[in-house]
Short mmCIF file of C-alpha atoms in Angstrom, two decimals:
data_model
loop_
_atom_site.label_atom_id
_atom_site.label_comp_id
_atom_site.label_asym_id
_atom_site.label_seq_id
_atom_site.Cartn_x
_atom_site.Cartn_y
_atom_site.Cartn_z
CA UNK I 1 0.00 0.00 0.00
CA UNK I 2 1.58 3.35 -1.20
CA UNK I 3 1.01 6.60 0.94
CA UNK I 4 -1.29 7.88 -1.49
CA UNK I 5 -3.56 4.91 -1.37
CA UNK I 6 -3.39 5.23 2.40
CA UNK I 7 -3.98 8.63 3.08
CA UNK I 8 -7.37 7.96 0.30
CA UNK I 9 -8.49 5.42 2.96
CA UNK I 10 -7.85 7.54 5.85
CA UNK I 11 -9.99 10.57 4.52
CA UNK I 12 -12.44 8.50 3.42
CA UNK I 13 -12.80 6.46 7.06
CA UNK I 14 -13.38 9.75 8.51
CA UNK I 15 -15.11 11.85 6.33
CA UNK I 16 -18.68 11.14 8.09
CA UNK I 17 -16.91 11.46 11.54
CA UNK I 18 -15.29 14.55 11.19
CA UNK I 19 -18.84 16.07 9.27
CA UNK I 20 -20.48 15.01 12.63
CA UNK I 21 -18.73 16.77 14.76
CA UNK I 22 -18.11 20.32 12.74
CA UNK I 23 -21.69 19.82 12.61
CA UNK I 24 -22.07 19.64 16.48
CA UNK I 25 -19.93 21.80 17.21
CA UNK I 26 -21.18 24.75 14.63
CA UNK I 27 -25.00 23.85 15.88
CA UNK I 28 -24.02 23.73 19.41
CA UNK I 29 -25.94 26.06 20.84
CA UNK I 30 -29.46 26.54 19.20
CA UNK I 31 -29.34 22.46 20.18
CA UNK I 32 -28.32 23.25 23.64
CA UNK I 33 -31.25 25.84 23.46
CA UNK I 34 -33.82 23.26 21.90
CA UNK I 35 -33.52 20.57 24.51
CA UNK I 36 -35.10 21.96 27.73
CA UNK I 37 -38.06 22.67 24.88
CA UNK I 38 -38.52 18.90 24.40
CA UNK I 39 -41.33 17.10 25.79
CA UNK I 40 -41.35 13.87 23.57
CA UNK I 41 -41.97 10.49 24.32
CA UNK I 42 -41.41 7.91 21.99
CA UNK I 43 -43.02 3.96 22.94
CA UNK I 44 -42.71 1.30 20.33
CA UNK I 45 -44.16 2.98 17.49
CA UNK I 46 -46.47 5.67 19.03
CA UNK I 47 -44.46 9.13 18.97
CA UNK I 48 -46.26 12.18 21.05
CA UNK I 49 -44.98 15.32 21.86
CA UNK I 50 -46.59 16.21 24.77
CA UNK I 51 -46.34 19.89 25.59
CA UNK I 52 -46.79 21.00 21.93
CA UNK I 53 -50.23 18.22 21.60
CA UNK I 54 -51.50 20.15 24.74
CA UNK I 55 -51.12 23.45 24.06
CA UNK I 56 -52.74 22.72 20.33
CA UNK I 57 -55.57 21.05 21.98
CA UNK I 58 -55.63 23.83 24.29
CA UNK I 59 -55.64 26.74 21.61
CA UNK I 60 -58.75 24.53 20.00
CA UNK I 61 -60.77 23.28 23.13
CA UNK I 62 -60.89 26.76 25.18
CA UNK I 63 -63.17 28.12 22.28
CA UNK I 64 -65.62 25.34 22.65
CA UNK I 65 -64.94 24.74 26.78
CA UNK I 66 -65.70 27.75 28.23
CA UNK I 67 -63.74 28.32 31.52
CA UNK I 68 -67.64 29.70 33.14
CA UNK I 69 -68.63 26.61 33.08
CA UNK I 70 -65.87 25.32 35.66
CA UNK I 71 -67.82 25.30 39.25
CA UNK I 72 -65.93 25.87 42.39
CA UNK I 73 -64.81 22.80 43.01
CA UNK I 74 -63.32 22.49 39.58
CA UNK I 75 -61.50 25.63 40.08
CA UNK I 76 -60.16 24.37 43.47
CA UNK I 77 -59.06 20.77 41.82
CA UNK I 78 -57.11 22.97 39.74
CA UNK I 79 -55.31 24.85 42.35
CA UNK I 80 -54.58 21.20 43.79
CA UNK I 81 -53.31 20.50 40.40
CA UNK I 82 -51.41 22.66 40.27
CA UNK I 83 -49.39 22.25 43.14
CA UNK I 84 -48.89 18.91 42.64
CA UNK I 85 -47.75 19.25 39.15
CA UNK I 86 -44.61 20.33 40.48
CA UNK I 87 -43.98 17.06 41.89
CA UNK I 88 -45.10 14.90 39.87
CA UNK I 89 -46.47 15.87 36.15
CA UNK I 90 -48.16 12.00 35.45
CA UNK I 91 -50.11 12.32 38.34
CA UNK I 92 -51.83 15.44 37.41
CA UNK I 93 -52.59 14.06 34.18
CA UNK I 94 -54.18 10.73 35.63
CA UNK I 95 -55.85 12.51 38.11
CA UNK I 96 -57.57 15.33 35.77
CA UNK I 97 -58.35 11.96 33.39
CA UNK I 98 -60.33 10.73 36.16
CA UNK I 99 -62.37 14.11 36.46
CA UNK I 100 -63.46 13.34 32.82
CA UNK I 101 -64.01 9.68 32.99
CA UNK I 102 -66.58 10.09 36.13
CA UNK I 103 -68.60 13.41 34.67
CA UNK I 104 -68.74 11.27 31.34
CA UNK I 105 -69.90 8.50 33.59
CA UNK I 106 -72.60 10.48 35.27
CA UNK I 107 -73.67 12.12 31.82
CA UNK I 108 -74.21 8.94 30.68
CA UNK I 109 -76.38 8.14 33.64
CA UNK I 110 -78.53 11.23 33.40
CA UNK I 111 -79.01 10.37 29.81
CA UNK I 112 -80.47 7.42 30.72
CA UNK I 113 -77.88 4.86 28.68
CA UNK I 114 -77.69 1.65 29.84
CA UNK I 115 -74.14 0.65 29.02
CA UNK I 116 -72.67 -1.94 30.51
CA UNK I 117 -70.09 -1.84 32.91
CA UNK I 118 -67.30 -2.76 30.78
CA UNK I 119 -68.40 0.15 28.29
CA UNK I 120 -68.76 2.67 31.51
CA UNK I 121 -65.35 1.97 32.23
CA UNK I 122 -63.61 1.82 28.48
CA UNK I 123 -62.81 5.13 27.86
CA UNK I 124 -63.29 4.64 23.98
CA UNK I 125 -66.55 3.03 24.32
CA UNK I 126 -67.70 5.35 26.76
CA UNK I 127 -66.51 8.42 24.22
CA UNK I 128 -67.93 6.91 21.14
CA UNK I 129 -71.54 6.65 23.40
CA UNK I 130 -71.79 9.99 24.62
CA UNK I 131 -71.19 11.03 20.67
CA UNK I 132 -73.95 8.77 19.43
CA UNK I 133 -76.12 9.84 22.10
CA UNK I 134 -75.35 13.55 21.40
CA UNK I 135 -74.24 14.49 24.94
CA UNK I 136 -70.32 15.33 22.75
CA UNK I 137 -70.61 17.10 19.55
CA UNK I 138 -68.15 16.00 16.53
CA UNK I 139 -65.30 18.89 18.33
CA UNK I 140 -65.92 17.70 21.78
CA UNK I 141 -65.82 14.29 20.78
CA UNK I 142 -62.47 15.06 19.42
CA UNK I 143 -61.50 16.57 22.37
CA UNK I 144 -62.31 13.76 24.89
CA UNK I 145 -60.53 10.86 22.67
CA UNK I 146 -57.33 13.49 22.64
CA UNK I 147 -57.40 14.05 26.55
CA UNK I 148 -57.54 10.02 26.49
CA UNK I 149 -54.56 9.37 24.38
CA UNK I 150 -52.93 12.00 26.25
CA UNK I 151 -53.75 10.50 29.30
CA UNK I 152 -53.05 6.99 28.29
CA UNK I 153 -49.43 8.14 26.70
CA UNK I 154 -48.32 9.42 30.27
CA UNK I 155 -50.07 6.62 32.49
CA UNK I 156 -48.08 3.77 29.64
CA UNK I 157 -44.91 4.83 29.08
CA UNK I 158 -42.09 4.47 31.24
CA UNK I 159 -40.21 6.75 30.01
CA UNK I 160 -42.98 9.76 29.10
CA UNK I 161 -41.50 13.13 30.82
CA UNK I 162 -43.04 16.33 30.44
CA UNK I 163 -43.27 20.32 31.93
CA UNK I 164 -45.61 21.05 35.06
CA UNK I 165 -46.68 23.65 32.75
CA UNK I 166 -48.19 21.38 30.23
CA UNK I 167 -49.62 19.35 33.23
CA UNK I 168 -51.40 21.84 34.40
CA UNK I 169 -52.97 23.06 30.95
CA UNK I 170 -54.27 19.58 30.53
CA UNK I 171 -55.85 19.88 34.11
CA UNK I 172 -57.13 22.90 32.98
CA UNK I 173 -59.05 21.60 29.35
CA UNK I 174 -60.19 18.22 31.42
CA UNK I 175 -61.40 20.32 34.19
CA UNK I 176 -63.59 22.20 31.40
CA UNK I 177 -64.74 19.42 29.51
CA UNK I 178 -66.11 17.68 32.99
CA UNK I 179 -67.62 20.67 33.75
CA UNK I 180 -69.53 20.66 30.40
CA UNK I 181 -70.57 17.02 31.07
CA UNK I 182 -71.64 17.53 34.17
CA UNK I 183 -73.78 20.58 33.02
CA UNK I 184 -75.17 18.68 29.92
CA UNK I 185 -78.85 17.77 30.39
#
C-alpha cells in the first residue's frame, strides 16, 4: 500500500466522523437551546410530543370549553393540580383523566344509557356513546378521545416526561370538559 492509497483510505474512514462533529460543534448552541423545549416520548411505534399536543388542543378546546362553566370545586381541583404538578407531572394528568371519565360517567347516567359496565369503564366506548347519544358534539368528541390518548401516553410509558406547565394546561381543558358534562342535560 503506497502513501497515497493510504492517506485515500484515511480521509475517506473519517469523512462522516469529522462532518459530525463540525456539525455539532457549529450547531451547538441553538441544540443546547432546543432541549429543555422537548417534551417527547417515543413507545414502540407511538411518537407524542406532549407539551406541543396540549397546548394545540388547548388553543382549540378553550373556544368550545368555556372556563364559566368550571364550578368551584373544579376551580379548586385545579389549584390542587397545580401544586402537585410540580412534583409529579403524570399524576396530574391521571388525576384530571379521572375528572373526565366520572362526569362522562354520570352524563351517561342522566341520559339514561344503559351501558354496561365494561363500556362505563372503556374510555373509547364510553366516548364513542356519549357522541352517538349527542351528549359530545363531533369537536368535543375530538377533544375527549385526545385528553384520552394524552392521558393513556403518560399513564403507559415508562419513560414519558413532560413540563408542570403542560400538566397543568391539561388539568385545565379536562377540568372544562367535565364541567360541560356535568352541566349537559
Amino acid at each position: 500500500m503506497d502513501w497515497l492509497t493510504f492517506v485515500t483510505e484515511l480521509i475517506k474512514a473519517l469523512a462522516w466522523p469529522i462532518t459530525i462533529l463540525i456539525i455539532i460543534i457549529v450547531l451547538r448552541k441553538p441544540l443546547a437551546n432546543l432541549i429543555p423545549t422537548l417534551q417527547r416520548l417515543r413507545y414502540r411505534d407511538l411518537e407524542i410530543e406532549f407539551g406541543r399536543s396540549v397546548q394545540e388542543l388547548a388553543s382549540e378546546a378553550k373556544k368550545e370549553l368555556p372556563a364559566a362553566g368550571v364550578t368551584e370545586a373544579g376551580r379548586l381541583a385545579v389549584d390542587r393540580l397545580v401544586e402537585l404538578a410540580q412534583l409529579s407531572p403524570r399524576a396530574v394528568v391521571l388525576e384530571s383523566w379521572l375528572e373526565v371519565e366520572e362526569a362522562a360517567i354520570e352524563a351517561a347516567q342522566r341520559r339514561g344509557l344503559n351501558l354496561p359496565y365494561r363500556d362505563l369503564r372503556s374510555p373509547i366506548l364510553l366516548g364513542q356513546a356519549l357522541e352517538q347519544s349527542g351528549i359530545l358534539d363531533e369537536s368535543k368528541a375530538q377533544i375527549f378521545h385526545r385528553l384520552r390518548i394524552l392521558r393513556n401516553a403518560a399513564a403507559h410509558a415508562s419513560e414519558f416526561a413532560f413540563a408542570p406547565d403542560s400538566a397543568v394546561e391539561y388539568a385545565d381543558l379536562a377540568m372544562r370538559l367535565a364541567a360541560y358534562l356535568r352541566n349537559v342535560s
